[in-house]
Short mmCIF file of C-alpha atoms and ligand atoms in Angstrom, two decimals:
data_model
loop_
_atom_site.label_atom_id
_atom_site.label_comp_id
_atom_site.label_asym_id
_atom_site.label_seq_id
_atom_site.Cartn_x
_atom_site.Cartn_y
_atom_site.Cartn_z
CA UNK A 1 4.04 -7.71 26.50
CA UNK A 2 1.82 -9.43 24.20
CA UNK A 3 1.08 -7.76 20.98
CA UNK A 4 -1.83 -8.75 18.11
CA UNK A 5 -0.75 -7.54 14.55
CA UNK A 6 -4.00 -7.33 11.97
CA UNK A 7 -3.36 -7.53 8.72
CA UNK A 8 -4.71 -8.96 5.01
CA UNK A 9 -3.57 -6.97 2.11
CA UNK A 10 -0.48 -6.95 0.15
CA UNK A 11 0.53 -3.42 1.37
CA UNK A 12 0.31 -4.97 4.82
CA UNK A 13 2.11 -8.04 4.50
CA UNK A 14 5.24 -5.71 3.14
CA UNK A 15 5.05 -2.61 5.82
CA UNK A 16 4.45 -5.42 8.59
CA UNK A 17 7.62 -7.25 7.64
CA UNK A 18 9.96 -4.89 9.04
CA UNK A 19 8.08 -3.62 11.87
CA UNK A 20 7.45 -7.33 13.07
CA UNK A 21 11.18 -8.32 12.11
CA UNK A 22 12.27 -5.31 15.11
CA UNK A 23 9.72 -6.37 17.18
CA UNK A 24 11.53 -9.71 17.81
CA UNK A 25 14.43 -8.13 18.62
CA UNK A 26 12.99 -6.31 21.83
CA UNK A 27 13.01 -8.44 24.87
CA UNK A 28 10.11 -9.23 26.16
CA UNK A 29 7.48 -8.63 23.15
CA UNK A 30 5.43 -11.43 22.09
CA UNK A 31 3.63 -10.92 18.64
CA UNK A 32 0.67 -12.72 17.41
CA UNK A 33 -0.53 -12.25 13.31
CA UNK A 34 -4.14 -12.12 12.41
CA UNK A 35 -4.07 -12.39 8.73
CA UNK A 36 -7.83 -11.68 7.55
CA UNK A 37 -7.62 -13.32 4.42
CA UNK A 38 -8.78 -10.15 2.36
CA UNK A 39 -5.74 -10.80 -0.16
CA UNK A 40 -5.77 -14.82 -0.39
CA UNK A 41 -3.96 -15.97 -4.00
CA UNK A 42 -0.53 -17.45 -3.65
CA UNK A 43 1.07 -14.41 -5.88
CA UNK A 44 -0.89 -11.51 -3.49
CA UNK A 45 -0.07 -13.27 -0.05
CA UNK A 46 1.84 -16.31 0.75
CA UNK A 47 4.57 -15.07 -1.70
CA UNK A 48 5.27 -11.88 0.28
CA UNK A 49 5.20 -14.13 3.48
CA UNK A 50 7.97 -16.46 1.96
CA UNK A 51 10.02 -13.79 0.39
CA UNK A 52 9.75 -11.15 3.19
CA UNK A 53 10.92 -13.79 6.03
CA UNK A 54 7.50 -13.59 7.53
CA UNK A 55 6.58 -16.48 10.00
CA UNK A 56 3.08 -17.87 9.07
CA UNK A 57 0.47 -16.19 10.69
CA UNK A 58 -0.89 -17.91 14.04
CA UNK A 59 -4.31 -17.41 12.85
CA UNK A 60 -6.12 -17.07 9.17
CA UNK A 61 -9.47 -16.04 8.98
CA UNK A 62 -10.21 -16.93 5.37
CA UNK A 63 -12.43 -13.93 4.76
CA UNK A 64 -12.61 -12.02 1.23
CA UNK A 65 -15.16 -11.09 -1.05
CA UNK A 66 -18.63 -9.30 -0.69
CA UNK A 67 -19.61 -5.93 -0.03
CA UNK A 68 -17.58 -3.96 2.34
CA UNK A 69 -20.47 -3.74 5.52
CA UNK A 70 -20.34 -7.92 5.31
CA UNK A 71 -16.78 -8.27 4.81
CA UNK A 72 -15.77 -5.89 7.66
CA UNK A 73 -18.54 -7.42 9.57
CA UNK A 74 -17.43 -10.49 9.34
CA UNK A 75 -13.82 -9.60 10.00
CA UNK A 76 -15.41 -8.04 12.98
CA UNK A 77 -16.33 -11.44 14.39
CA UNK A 78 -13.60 -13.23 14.03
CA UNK A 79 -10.76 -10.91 15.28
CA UNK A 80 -13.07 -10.00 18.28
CA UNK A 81 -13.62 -13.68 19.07
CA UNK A 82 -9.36 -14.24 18.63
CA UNK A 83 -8.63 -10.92 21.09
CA UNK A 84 -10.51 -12.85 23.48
CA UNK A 85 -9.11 -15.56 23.60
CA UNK A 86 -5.51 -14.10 23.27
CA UNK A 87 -5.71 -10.65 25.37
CA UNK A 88 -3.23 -8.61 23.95
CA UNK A 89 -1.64 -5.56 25.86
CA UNK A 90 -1.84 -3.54 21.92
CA UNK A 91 -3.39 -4.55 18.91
CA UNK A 92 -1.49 -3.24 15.57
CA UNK A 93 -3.03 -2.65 12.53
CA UNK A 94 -1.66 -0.69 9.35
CA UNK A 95 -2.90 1.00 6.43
CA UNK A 96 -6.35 1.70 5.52
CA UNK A 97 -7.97 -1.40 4.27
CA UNK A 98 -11.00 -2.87 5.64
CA UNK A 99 -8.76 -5.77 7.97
CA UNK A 100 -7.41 -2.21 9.51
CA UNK A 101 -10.95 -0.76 10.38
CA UNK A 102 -12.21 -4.64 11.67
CA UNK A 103 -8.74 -4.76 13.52
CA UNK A 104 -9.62 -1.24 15.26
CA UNK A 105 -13.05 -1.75 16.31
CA UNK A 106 -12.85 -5.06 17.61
CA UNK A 107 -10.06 -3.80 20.16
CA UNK A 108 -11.16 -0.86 21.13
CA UNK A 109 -14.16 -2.30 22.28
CA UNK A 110 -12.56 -4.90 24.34
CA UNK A 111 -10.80 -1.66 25.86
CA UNK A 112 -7.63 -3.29 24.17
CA UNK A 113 -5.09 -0.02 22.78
CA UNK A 114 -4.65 0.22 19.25
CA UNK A 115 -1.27 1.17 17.15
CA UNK A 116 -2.03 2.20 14.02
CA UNK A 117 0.70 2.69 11.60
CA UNK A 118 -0.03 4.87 8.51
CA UNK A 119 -1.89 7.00 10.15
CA UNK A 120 -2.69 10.79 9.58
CA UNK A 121 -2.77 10.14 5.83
CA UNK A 122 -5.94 11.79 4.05
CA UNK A 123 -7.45 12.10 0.77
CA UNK A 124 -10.27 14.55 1.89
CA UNK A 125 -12.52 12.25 -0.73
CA UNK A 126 -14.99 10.43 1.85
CA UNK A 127 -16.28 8.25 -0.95
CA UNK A 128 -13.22 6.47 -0.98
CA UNK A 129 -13.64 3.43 0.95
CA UNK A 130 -9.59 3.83 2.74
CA UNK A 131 -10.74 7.48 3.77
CA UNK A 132 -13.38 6.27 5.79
CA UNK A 133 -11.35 3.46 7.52
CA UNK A 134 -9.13 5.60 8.18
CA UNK A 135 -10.29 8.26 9.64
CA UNK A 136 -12.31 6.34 12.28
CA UNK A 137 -9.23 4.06 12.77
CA UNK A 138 -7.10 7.15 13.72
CA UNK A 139 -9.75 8.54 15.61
CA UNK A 140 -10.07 4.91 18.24
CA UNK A 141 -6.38 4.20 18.25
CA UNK A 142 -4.14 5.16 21.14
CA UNK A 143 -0.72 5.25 19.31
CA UNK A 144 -0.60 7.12 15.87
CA UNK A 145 2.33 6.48 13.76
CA UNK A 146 2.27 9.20 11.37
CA UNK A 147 4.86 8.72 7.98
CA UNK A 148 5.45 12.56 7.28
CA UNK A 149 5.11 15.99 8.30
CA UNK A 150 1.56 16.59 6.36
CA UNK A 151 0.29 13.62 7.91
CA UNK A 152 1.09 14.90 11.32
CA UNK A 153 -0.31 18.55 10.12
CA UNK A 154 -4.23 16.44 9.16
CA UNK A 155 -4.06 14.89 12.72
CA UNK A 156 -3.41 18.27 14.40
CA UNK A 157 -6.27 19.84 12.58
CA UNK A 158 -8.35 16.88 13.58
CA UNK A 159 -8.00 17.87 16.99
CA UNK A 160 -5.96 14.74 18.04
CA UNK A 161 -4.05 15.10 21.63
CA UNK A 162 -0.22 15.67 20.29
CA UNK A 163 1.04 13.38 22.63
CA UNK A 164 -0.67 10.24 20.83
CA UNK A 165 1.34 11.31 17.46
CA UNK A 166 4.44 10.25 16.81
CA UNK A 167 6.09 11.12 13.09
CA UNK A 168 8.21 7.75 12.64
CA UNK A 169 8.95 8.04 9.04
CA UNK A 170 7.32 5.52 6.43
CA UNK A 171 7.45 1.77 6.99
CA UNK A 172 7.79 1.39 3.32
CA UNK A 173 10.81 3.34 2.87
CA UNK A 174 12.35 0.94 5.36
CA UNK A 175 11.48 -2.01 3.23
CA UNK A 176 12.64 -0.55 0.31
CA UNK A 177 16.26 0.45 2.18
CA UNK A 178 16.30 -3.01 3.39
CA UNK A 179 15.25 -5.13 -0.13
CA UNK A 180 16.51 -3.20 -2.49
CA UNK A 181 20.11 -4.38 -2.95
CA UNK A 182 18.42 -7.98 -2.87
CA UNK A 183 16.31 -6.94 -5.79
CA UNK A 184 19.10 -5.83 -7.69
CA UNK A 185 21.21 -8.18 -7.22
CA UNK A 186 19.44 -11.61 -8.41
CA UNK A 187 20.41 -13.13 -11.80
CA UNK A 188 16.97 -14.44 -13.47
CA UNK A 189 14.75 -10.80 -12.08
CA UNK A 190 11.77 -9.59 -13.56
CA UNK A 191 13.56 -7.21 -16.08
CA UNK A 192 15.33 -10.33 -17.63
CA UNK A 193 12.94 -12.92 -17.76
CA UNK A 194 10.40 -10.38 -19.49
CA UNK A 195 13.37 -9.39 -21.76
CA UNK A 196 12.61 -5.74 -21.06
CA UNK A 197 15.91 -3.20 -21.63
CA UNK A 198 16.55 -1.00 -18.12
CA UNK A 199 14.82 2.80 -19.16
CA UNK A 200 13.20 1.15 -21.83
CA UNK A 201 9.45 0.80 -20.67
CA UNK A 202 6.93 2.22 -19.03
CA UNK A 203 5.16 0.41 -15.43
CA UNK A 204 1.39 0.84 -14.57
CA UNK A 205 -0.43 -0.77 -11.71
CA UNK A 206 -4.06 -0.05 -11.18
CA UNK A 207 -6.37 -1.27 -8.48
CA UNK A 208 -8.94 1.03 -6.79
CA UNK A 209 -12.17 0.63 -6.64
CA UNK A 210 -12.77 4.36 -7.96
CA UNK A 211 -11.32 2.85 -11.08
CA UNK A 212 -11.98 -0.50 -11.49
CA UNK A 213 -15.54 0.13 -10.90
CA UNK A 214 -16.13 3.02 -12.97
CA UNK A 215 -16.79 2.29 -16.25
CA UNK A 216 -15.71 5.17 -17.91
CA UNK A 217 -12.93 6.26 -16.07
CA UNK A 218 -11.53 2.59 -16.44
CA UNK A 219 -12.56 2.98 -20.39
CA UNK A 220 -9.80 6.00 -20.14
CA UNK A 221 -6.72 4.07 -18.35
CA UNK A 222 -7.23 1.33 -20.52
CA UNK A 223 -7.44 3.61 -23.94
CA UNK A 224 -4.67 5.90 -22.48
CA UNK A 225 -2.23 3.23 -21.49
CA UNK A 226 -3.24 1.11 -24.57
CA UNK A 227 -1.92 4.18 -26.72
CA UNK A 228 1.21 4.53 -24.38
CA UNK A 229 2.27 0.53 -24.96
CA UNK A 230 2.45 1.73 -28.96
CA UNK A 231 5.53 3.81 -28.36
CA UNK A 232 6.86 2.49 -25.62
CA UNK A 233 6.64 -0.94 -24.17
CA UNK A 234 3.83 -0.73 -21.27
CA UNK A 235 4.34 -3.58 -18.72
CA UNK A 236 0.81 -3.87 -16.70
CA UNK A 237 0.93 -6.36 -13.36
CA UNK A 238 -2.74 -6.68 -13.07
CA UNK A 239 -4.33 -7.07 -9.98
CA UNK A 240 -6.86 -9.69 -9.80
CA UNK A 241 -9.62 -7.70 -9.02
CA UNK A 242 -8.81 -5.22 -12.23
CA UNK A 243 -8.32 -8.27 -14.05
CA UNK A 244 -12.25 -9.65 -13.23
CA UNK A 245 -13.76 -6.48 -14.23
CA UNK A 246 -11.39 -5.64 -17.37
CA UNK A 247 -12.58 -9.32 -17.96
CA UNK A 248 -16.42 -8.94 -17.54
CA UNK A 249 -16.32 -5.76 -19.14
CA UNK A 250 -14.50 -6.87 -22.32
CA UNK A 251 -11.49 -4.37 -22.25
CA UNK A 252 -9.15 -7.13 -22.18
CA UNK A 253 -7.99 -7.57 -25.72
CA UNK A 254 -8.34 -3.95 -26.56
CA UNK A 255 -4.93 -3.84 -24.12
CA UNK A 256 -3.79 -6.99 -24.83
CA UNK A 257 -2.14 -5.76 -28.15
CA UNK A 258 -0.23 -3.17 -27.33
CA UNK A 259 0.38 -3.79 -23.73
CA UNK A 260 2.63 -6.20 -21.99
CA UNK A 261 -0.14 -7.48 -18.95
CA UNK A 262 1.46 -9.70 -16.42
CA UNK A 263 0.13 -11.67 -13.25
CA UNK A 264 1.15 -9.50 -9.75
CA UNK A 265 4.87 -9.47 -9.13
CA UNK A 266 6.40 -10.06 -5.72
CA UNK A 267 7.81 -7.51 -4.10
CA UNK A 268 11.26 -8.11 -5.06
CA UNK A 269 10.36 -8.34 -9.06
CA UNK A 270 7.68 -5.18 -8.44
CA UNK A 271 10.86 -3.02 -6.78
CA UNK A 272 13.19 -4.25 -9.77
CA UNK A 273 10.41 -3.37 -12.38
CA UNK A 274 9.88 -0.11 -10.89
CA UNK A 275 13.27 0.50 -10.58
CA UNK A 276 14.29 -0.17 -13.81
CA UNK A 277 11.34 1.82 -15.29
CA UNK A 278 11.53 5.34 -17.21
CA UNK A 279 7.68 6.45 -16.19
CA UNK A 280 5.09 4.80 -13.99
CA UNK A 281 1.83 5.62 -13.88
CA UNK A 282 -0.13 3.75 -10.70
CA UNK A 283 -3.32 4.24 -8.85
CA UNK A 284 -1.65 2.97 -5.82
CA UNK A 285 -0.40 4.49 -2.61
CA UNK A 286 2.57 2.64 -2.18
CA UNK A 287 3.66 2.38 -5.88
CA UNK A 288 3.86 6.38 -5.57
CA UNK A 289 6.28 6.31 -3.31
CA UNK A 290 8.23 3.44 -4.19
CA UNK A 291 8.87 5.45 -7.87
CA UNK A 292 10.33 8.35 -5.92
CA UNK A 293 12.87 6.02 -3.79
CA UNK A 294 13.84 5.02 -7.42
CA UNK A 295 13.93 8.30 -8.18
CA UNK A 296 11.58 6.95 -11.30
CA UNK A 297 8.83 10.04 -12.34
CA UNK A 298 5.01 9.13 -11.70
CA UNK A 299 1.64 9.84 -12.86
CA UNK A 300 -1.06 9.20 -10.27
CA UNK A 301 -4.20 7.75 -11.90
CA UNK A 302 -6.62 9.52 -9.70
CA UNK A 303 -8.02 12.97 -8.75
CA UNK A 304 -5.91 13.16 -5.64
CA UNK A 305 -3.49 11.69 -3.86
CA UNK A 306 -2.33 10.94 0.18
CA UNK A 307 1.01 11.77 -0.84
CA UNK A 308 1.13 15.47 -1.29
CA UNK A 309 4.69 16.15 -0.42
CA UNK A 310 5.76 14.53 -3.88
CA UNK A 311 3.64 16.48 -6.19
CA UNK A 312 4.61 19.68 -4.75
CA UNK A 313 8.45 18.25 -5.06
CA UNK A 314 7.62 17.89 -9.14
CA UNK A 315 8.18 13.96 -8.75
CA UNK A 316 4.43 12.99 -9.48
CA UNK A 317 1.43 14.62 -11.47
CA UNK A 318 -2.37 13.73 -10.66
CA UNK A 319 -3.95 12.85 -14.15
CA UNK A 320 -7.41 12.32 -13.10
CA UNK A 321 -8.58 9.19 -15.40
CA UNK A 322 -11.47 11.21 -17.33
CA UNK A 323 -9.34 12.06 -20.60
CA UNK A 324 -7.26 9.86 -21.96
CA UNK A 325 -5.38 12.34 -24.01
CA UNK A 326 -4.80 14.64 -20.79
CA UNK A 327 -3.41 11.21 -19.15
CA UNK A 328 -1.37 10.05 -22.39
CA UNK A 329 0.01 13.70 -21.87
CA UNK A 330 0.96 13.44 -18.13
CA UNK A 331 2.54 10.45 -18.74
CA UNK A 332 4.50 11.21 -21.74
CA UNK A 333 5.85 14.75 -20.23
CA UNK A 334 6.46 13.06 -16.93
CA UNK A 335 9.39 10.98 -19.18
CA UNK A 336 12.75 12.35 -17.91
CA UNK A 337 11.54 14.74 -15.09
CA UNK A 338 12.92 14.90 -11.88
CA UNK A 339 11.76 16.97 -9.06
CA UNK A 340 13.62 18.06 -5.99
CA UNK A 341 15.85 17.16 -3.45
CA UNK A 342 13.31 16.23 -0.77
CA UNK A 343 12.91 13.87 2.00
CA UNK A 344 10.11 13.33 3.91
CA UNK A 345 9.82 9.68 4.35
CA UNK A 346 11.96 9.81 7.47
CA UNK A 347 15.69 8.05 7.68
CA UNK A 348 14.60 4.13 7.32
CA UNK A 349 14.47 3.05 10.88
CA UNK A 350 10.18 4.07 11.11
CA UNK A 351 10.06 0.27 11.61
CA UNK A 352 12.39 0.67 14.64
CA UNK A 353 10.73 3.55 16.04
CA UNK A 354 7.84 1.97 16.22
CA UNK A 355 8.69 -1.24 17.71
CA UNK A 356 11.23 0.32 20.60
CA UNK A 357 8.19 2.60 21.09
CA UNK A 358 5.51 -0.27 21.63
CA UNK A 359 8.10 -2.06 23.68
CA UNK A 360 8.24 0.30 26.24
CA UNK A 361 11.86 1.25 25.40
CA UNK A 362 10.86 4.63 23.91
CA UNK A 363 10.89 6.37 21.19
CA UNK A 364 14.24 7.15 19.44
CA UNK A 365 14.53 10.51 19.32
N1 UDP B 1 3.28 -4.60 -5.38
C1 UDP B 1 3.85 -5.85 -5.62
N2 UDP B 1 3.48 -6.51 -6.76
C2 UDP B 1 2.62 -5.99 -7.68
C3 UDP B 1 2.06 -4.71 -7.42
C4 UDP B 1 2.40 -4.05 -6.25
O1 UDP B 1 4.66 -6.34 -4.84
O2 UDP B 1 2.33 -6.64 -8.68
C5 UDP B 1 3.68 -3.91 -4.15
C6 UDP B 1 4.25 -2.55 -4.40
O3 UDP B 1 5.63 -2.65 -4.71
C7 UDP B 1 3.97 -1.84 -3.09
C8 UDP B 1 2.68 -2.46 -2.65
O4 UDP B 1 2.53 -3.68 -3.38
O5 UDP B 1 4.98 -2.16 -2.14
C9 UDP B 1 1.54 -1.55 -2.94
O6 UDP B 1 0.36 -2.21 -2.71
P1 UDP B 1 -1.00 -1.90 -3.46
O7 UDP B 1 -0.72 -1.15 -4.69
O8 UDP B 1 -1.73 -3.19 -3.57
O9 UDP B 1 -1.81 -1.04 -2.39
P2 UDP B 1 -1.73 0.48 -1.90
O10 UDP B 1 -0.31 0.85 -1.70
O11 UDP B 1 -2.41 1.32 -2.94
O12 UDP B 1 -2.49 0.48 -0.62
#
């Protein structure tokens, strides 16, 4: 069975490790990797490749930049051209990023079945670029790997055939299970080399475009987390793009002085960081959930979030970036809370699930 894996963001690169690490293990499955090139620097790609045991992918597109209609065009034309050429029995794609929609739409097309892992997952906010690729993506693919419950629950309302769902668990909850003792365990981590005491700072990450490119919201994270880093030492991996605009816009040095901004982390340092953390407050999906395996509490820069099941378990709080006192608020009463014994991310073999199932062995049940 020959599969095609699509992928080009971070978040990719770390859910596919697992899932492509158990697909070697089934007889008979040959893989091939597509990577996009939508996340290209050494510190947001080849570093998760090296440190996650990833082989290099067969094929690298090289694509990144420009408006979303020409990027996922142009992903378009490559991918379709490569399926071609290497007629796949499944393509597999993850997430919701524009390689996923590219990756989805090319096969379908060439009446190749798509596996999309992620899927189910909603925002209900259609000007959010991921809601839109994935809703179409989990309306063309054959196989829908759904993380939890809720996600199953969306799908169902959608009208999707039950029999093309299958609740796995969360990929990422895997690769935290299977990392974190590594993390933990290495002399010269993050926590050390940026002389930062375990409980004793806060963690932010920030990256979508909902608040990179809004002036004012972005105006509030950066006064609200500028105000945090005075009481508490703030630690800030920037993403590249957030670093451009918080460049071009000037906002730089107004956060420079009282927070500690560092280039992106691998995934190792990120899970130690986050770890180690007392509060994080994130705009991203998988930094949400990665606070609750640490059992860390989390504010959720946005006006909604994918992740429901944590909010209702009092682990995270949705400060919507248009105050910054409400969101120095949420993050300073999040300090010390814990929420409830819940587990909805599945038992850490999703990865397994999925592969056995792809493989023809079946899904575990
Ligand atoms: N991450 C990382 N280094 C960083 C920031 C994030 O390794 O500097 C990891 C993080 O631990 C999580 C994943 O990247 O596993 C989340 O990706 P991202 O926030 O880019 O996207 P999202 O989850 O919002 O789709």
């Amino acid at each position: 069975m020959r599969l095609v894996t699509v992928l080009g963001a971070r978040p990719q690169f770390i859910k596919a490790s697992v899932v492509s690490s158990e697909l070697a293990k089934c007889a008979g499955v040959q893989e091939v990797v597509i990577h996009t090139g939508q996340h290209f620097d050494a510190n947001m790609s080849d570093l998760f490749f090296a440190e996650l045991g990833m082989s290099k992918p067969a094929h690298e597109l090289g694509i990144h930049g420009g408006p979303h209609g020409e990027m996922t065009g142009r992903m378009l034309i490559g991918i379709e051209r490569i399926l071609a050429d290497e007629r796949p029995d499944i393509v597999l794609i993850y997430g919701d990023t524009n390689s996923t929609l590219a990756g989805a739409l090319a096969a379908v097309k060439l009446h190749i079945p798509v596996a999309h892992v992620e899927a189910g997952l909603r925002s209900f906010n259609m000007r959010m670029p991921e809601e839109v690729n994935r809703i179409v993506t989990d309306r063309v693919s054959t196989w829908l790997f759904a993380p939890t419950g809720e996600a199953v629950t969306h799908l169902g309302r959608e009208g999707v055939d039950p029999a093309r769902i299958h609740q796995v668990g969360d990929v990422m909850y895997d690769v935290a299970l299977h990392h974190g003792a590594r993390a933990a365990g290495r002399a010269n981590g993050a926590v050390r080399r940026l002389g930062l005491v375990e409980k004793g700072f806060a963690l932010a990450t920030v990256h979508r475009a909902e608040n990179t490119d809004d002036p004012d919201r972005l105006e509030v994270i950066v006064d609200a987390l500028a105000e945090v880093g005075r009481g508490l030492p703030l630690v800030w991996p920037l993403h590249p793009r957030t670093r451009a605009v918080l460049e071009r816009v000037g906002l730089l040095s107004r956060l420079e002085q009282s927070v500690r901004l560092i280039e992106p982390q691998g995934y190792l340092d990120m899970l130690e960081l986050e770890h180690s953390a007392v509060v994080i407050a994130t705009d991203s999906g998988g930094v949400q959930k990665e606070a609750f395996f640490h059992r860390v509490p989390c504010v959720t820069l946005r006006d909604e979030t994918e992740w429901m099941e944590l909010v209702v378990g009092g682990w995270n709080t949705l400060a919507a970036p248009v105050s910054a006192k409400a969101v120095i608020e949420a993050i300073e009463t999040a300090i010390g809370r814990q929420g409830s014994d819940i587990t909805p991310y599945g038992n850490g073999d999703a990865a397994k699930r999925i592969a056995h199932h792809l493989s023809g062995v079946g899904i575990i049940t």
